[in-house]
Coordinates of C-alpha atoms in Angstrom, one line a residue:
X9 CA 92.3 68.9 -131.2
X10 CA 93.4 72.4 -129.3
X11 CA 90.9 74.3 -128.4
X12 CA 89.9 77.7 -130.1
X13 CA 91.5 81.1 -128.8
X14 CA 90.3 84.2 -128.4
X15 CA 93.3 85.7 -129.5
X16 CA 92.2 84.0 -133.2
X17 CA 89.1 86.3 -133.8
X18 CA 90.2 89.4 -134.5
X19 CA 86.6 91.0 -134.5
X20 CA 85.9 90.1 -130.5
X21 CA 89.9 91.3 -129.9
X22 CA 88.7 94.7 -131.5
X23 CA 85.4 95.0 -129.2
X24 CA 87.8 93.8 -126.5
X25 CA 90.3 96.6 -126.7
X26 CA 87.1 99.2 -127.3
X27 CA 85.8 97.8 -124.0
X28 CA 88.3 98.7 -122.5
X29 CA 88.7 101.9 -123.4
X30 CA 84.9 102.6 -122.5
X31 CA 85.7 101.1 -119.0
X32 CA 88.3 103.0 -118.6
X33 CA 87.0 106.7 -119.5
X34 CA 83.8 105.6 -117.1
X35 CA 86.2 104.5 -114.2
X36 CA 88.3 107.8 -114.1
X37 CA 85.0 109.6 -114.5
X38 CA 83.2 108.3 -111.1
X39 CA 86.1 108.8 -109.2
X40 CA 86.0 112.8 -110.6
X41 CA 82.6 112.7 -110.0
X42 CA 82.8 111.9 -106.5
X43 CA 85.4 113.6 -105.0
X44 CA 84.2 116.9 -106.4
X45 CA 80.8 116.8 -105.8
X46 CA 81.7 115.9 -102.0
X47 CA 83.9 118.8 -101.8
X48 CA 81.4 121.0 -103.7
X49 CA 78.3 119.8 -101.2
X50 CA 80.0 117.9 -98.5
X51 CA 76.9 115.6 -98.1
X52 CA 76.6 111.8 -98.5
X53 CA 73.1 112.2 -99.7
X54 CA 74.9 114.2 -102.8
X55 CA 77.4 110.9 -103.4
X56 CA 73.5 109.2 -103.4
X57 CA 72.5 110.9 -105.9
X58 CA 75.0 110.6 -108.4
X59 CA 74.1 107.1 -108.8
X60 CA 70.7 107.6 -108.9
X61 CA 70.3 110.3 -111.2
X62 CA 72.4 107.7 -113.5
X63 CA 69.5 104.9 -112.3
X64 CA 66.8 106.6 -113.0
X65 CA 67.0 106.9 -117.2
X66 CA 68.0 103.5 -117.1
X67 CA 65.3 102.2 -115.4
X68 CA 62.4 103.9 -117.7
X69 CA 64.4 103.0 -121.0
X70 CA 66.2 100.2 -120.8
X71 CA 63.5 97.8 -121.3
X72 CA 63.2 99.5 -125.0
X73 CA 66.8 99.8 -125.6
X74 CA 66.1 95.4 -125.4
X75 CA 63.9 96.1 -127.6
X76 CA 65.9 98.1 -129.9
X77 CA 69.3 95.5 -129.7
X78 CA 67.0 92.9 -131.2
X79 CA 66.1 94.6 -134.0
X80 CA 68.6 96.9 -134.9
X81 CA 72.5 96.3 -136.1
X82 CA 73.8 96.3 -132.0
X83 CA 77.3 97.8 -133.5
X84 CA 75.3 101.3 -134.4
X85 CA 73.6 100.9 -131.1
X86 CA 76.9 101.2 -129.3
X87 CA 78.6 104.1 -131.4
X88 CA 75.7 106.0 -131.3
X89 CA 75.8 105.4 -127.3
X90 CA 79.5 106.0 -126.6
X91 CA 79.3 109.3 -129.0
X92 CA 77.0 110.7 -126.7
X93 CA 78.8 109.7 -123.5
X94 CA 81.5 111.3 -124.9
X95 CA 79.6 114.3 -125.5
X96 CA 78.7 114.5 -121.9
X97 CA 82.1 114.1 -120.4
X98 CA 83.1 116.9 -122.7
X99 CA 80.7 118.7 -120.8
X100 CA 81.9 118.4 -117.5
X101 CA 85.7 119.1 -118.3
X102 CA 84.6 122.3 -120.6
X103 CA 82.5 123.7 -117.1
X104 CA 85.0 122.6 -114.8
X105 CA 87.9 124.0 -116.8
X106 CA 86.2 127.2 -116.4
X107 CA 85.1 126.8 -113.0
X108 CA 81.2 126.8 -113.8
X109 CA 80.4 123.6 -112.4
X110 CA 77.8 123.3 -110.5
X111 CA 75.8 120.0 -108.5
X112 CA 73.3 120.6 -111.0
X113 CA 75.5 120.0 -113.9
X114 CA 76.8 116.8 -113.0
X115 CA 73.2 115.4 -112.0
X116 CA 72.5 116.7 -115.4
X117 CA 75.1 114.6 -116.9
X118 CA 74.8 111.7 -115.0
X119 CA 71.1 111.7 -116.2
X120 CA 72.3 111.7 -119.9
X121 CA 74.8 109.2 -119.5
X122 CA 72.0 106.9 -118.2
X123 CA 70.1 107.2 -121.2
X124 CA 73.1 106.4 -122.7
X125 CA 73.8 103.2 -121.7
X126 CA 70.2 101.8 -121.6
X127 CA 70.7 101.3 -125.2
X128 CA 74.4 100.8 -125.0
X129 CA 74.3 97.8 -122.2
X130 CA 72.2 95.6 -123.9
X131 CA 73.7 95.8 -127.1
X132 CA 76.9 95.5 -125.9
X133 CA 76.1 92.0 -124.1
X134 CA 73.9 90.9 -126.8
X135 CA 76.7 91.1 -128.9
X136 CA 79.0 88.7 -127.3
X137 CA 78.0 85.9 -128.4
X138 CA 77.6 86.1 -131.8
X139 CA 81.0 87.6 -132.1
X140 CA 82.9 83.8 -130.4
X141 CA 80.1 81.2 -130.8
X142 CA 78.9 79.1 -127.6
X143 CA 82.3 76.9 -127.4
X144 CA 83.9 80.1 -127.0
X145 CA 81.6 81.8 -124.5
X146 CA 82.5 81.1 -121.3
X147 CA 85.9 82.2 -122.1
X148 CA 84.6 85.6 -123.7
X149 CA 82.8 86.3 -120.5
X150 CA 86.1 85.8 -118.3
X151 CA 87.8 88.1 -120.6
X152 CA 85.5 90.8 -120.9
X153 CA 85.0 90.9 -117.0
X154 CA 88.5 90.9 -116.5
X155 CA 89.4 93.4 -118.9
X156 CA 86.6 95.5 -117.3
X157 CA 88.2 94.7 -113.7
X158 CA 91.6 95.6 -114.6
X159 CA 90.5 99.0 -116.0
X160 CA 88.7 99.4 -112.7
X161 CA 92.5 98.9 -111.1
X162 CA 94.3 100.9 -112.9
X163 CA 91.7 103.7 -114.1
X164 CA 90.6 105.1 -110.5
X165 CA 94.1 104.7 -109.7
X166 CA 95.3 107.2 -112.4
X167 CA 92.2 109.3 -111.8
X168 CA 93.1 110.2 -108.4
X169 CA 96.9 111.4 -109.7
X170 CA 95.4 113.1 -112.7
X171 CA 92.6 114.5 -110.4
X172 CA 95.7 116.3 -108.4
X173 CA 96.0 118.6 -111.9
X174 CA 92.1 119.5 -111.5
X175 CA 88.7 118.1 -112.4
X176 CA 89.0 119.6 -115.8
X177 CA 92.5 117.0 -116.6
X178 CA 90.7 114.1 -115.2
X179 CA 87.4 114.7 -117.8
X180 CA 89.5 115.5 -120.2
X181 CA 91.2 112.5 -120.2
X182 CA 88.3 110.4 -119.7
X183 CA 86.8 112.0 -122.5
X184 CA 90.0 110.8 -124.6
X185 CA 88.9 107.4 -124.0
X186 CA 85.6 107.2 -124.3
X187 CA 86.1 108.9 -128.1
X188 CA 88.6 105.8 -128.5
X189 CA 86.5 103.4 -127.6
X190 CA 83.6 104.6 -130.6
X191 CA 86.5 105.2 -133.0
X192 CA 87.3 101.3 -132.9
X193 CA 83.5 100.2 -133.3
X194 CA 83.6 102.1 -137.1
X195 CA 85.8 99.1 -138.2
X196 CA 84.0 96.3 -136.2
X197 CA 83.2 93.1 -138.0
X198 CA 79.9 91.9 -137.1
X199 CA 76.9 89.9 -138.7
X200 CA 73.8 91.5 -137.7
X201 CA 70.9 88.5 -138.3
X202 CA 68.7 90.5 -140.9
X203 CA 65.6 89.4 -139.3
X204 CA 62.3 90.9 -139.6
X205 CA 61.6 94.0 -137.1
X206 CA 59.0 94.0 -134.3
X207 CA 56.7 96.8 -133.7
X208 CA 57.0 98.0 -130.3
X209 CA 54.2 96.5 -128.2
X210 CA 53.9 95.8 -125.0
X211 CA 55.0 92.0 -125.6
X212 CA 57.9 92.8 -127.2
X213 CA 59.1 95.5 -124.5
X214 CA 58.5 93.0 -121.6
X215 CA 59.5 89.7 -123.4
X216 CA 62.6 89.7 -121.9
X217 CA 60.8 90.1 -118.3
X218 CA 58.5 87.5 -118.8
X219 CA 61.7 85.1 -120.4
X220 CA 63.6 85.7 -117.0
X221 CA 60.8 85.1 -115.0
X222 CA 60.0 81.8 -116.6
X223 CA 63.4 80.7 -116.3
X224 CA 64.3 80.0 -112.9
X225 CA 68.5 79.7 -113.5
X226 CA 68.9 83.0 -114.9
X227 CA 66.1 84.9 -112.6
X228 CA 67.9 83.5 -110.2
X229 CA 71.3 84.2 -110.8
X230 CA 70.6 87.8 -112.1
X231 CA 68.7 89.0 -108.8
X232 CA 70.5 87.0 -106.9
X233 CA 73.2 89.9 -107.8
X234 CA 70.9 92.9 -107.5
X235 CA 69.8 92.2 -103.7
X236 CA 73.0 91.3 -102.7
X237 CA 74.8 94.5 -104.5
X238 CA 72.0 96.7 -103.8
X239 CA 72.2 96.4 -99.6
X240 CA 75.9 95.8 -99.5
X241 CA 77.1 98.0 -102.2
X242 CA 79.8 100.8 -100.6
X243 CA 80.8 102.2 -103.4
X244 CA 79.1 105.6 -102.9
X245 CA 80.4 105.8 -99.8
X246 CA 84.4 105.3 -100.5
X247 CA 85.0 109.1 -100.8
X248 CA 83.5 109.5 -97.1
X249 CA 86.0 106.3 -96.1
X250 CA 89.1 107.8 -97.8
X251 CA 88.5 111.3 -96.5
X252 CA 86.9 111.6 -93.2
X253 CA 87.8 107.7 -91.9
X254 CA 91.3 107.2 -93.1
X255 CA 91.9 110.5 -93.0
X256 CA 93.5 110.7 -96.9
X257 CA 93.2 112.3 -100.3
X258 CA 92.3 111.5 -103.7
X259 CA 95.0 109.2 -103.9
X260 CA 93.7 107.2 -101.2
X261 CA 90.3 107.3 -102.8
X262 CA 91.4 105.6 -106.1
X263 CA 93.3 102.8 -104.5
X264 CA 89.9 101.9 -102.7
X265 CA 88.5 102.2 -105.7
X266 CA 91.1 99.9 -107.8
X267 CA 91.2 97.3 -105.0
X268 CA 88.3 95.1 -105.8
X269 CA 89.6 95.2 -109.4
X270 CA 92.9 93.7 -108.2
X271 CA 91.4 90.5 -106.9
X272 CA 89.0 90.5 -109.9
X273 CA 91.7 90.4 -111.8
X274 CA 93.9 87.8 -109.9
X275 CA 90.6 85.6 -110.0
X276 CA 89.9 85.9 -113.6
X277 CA 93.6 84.9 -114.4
X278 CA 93.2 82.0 -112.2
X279 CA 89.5 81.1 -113.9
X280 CA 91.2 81.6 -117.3
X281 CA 93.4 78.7 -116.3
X282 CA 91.3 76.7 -114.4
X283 CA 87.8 77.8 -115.3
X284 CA 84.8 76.5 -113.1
X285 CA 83.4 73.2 -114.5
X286 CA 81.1 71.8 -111.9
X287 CA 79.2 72.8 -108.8
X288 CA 78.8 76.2 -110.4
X289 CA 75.7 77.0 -108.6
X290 CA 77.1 76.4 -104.9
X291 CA 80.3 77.9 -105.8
X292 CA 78.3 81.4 -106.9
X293 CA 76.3 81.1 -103.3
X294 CA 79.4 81.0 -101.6
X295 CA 81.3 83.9 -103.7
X296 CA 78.8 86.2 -102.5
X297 CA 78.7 84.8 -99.0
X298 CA 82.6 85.7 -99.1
X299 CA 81.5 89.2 -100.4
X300 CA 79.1 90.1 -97.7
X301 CA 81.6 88.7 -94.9
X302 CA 84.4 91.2 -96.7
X303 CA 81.9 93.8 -96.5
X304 CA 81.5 93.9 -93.1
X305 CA 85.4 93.5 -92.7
X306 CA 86.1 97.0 -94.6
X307 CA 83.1 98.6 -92.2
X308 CA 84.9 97.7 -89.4
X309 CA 88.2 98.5 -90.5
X310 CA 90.5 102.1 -89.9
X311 CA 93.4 100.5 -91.2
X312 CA 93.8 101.6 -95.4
X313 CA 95.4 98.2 -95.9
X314 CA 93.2 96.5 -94.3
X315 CA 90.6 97.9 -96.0
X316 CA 91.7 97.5 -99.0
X317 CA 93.0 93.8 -98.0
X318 CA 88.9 93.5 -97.8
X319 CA 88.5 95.1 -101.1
X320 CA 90.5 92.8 -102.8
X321 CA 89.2 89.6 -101.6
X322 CA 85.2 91.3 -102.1
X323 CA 86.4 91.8 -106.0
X324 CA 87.9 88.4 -106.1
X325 CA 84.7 86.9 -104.8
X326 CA 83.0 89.2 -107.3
X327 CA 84.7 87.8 -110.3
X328 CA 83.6 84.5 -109.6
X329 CA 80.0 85.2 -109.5
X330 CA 79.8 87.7 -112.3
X331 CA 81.5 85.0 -114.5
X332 CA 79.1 82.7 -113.5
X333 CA 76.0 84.2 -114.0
X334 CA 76.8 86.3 -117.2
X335 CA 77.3 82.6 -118.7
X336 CA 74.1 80.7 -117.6
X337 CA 71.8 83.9 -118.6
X338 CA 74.0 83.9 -122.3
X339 CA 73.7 80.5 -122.9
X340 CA 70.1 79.9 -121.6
X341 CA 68.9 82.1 -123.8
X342 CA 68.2 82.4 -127.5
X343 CA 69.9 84.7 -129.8
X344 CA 66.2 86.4 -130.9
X345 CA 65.6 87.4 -127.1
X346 CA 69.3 88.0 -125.5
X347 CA 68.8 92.0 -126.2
X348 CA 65.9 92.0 -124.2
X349 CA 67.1 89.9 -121.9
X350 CA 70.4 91.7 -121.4
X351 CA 68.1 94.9 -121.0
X352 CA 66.4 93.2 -117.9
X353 CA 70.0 92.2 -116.7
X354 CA 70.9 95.6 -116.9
X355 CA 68.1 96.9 -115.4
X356 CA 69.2 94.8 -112.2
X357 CA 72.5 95.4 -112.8
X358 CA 72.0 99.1 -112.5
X359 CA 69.5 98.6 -109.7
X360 CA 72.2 97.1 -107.8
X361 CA 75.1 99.4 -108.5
X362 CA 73.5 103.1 -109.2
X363 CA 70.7 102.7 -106.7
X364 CA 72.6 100.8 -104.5
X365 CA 74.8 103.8 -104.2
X366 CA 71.5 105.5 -103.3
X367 CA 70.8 103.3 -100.6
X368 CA 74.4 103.6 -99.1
X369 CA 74.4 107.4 -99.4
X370 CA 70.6 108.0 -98.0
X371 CA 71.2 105.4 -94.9
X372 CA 74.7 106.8 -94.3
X373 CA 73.5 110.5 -93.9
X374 CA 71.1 109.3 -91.4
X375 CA 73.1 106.3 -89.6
X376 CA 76.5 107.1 -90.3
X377 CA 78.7 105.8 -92.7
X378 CA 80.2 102.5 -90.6
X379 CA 76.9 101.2 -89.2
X380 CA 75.7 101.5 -93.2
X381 CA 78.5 99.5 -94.8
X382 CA 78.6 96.3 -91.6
X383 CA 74.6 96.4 -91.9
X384 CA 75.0 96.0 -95.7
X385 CA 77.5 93.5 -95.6
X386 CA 75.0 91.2 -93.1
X387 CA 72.2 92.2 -95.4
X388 CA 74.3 90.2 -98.5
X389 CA 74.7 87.5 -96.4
X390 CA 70.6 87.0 -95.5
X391 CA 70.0 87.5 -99.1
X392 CA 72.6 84.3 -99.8
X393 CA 70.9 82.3 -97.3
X394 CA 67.3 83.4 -98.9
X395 CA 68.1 82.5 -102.1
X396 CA 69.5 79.2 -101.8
X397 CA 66.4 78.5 -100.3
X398 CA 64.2 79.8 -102.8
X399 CA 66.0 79.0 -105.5
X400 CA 66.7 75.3 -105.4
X401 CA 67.4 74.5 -109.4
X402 CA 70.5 77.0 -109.3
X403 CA 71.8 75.7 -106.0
X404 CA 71.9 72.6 -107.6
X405 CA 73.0 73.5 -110.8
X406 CA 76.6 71.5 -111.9
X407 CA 77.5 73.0 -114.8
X408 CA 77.4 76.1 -116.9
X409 CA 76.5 74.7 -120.1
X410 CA 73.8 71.2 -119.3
X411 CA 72.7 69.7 -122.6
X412 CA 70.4 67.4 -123.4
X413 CA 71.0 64.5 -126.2
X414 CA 69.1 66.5 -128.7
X415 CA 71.8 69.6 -127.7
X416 CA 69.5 71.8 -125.9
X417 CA 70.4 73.7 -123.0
X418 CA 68.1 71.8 -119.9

């Protein structure tokens, strides 16, 4: 019997494509956001703070937005989400059209679209897999990442040219997209489980926590990524590279930008043909190992191909472990907790990116911006070492979905 495609259910191809289009008006927005407020402040600290005044809301309200995805219709959730990121992108082409733009505005901004997607992240991987079923999953994931990653190629690549028009092009366009991307969820089919709605107590708001904690495989897995992310992440920093190391413009800076996407992508299209089956644990260990080692290599580097030679191997590395672990914490968890759940993954998914970007821009101001990436990049590679150690059921772990005879996941 051939095995189910995606391209069958019409109602994940729908989120799919509106994925994409979210991804896409959030790529060509960071790269806008960096380069101007660089040129507005010319500080590294400012390129910190960017990321963490979009850390911050998440942090404080993510935990309910879990909450919230497991007891409200996660379709609504979204929309309601992506209307007001669109709202807020508005808001930075409308003041930078008219040349009223300020650091302040964009913090501003930043702090809304946080909010934002504290109820929008876990909604949005809650949904998953009730759209394609466990059979399906794994495959779902792989597309999803690497429809994310090839946004992530194209969509800094296409902000830096649009940037060349002004600021006020480049929002504008994102802003485009990130209407799309709500107008396809109004004709999304999917079942939300009537079930009965939990007050909001403290047990509900940290049942996810307490899940995560209790279950070694996906604690593991989950801040496995946030350490290794959070003291090796250089994204913050890649504005500084283009400009002041490589000595190049806006171009420059999306190409840096779209070159871990490309080996994301190459990855994913090699996972989507031969997707991981055993040894899953060891192989995530060494994906990261292969992204602090690239790490280092782009610190060192003052060669642009080079460079982003490393960035495409670090995405490619990437790929495999965000496929991995986005699978275990799906499928070890039950449909009644995987909104709060996917709020704790997004808290330390947004730990690791947006205040990771912190890190990198606060140590770079003081250190420099080399000695902070190669430092980083050795950093991932203790973390790798640590956890192995510490976390000896998901070295070990074989396979992505382990069963028992009565069907359980172990």
């Amino acid at each position: 019997m051939a095995s189910p495609s995606l391209l069958q259910h019409k109602s994940f191809m729908r989120f799919w494509v509106g994925q994409m289009a979210a991804s896409f008006a959030f790529q060509m927005l960071l790269v806008g956001m960096g380069w101007q407020i660089y040129n507005l402040t010319d500080s590294a600290l400012s390129l910190g703070l960017v990321g963490l005044a979009r850390y911050l809301p998440q942090l404080v309200l993510t935990l309910y937005g879990g909450h919230v995805a497991d007891n409200h219709n996660r379709r609504t959730i979204m929309l309601v989400s992506r209307s007001v990121i669109a709202v807020t992108i508005a808001v930075l082409a409308v003041t930078s059209v008219m040349e009223i733009i300020t650091p302040t505005i964009i913090y501003a901004c930043c702090i809304a679209m946080g909010a934002a997607r504290a109820f929008e992240m876990p909604a949005t991987q809650a949904m998953v897999p009730k759209l394609v079923g466990p059979d399906l999953l794994a495959k779902a994931m792989t597309w999803t990442a690497s429809g994310r990653e090839a946004t992530t190629i194209i969509g800094p690549a296409l902000g830096g040219l649009i940037y060349i028009f002004g600021a006020g092009a480049l929002y504008g366009s994102s802003t485009a997209c990130a209407v799309l991307s709500a107008l396809i969820l109004f004709d999304l089919k999917y079942q939300h489980d009537q079930r009965e709605k939990r007050p909001v107590t403290l047990e509900s708001l940290f049942g996810g926590l307490k899940f995560t904690w209790s279950n070694k495989v996906v604690f593991g897995s989950i801040s496995l990524d946030m350490f290794a992310v959070l003291v090796g992440s250089v994204t913050a920093l890649l504005p500084i590279v283009a400009k002041d190391i490589l000595n190049a413009g806006p171009e420059a800076l999306g190409l840096l930008r779209s070159a871990p996407a490309i080996g994301a992508v190459v990855m994913s299209l090699w996972l989507a043909w031969r997707p991981i089956e055993n040894r899953v644990g060891v192989k995530m260990f060494a994906a990261v190992a292969v992204f602090g080692a690239m790490t280092v290599v782009f610190g060192l580097s003052e060669s642009l191909w080079l460079s982003v030679a490393a960035l495409v191997l670090l995405g490619a590395a990437d790929m495999i472990s965000v496929v991995i672990r986005s699978t275990l914490v799906q499928l070890e968890t039950p449909d009644d907790m995987r909104g709060r759940v996917s709020a704790v993954n997004s808290i330390f998914i947004s730990t690791s990116n947006q205040l990771g970007e912190f890190r990198a821009g606060a140590v770079a101001a003081l250190i420099g911006t080399v000695p902070t990436i190669v430092i980083g990049g050795i950093g991932t590679l203790a973390v790798t070492a640590l956890w192995m150690l510490w976390f000896p059921r998901l070295t070990k772990r074989d396979r992505l979905d382990e069963r028992n005879l009565s069907g359980e996941i172990k």
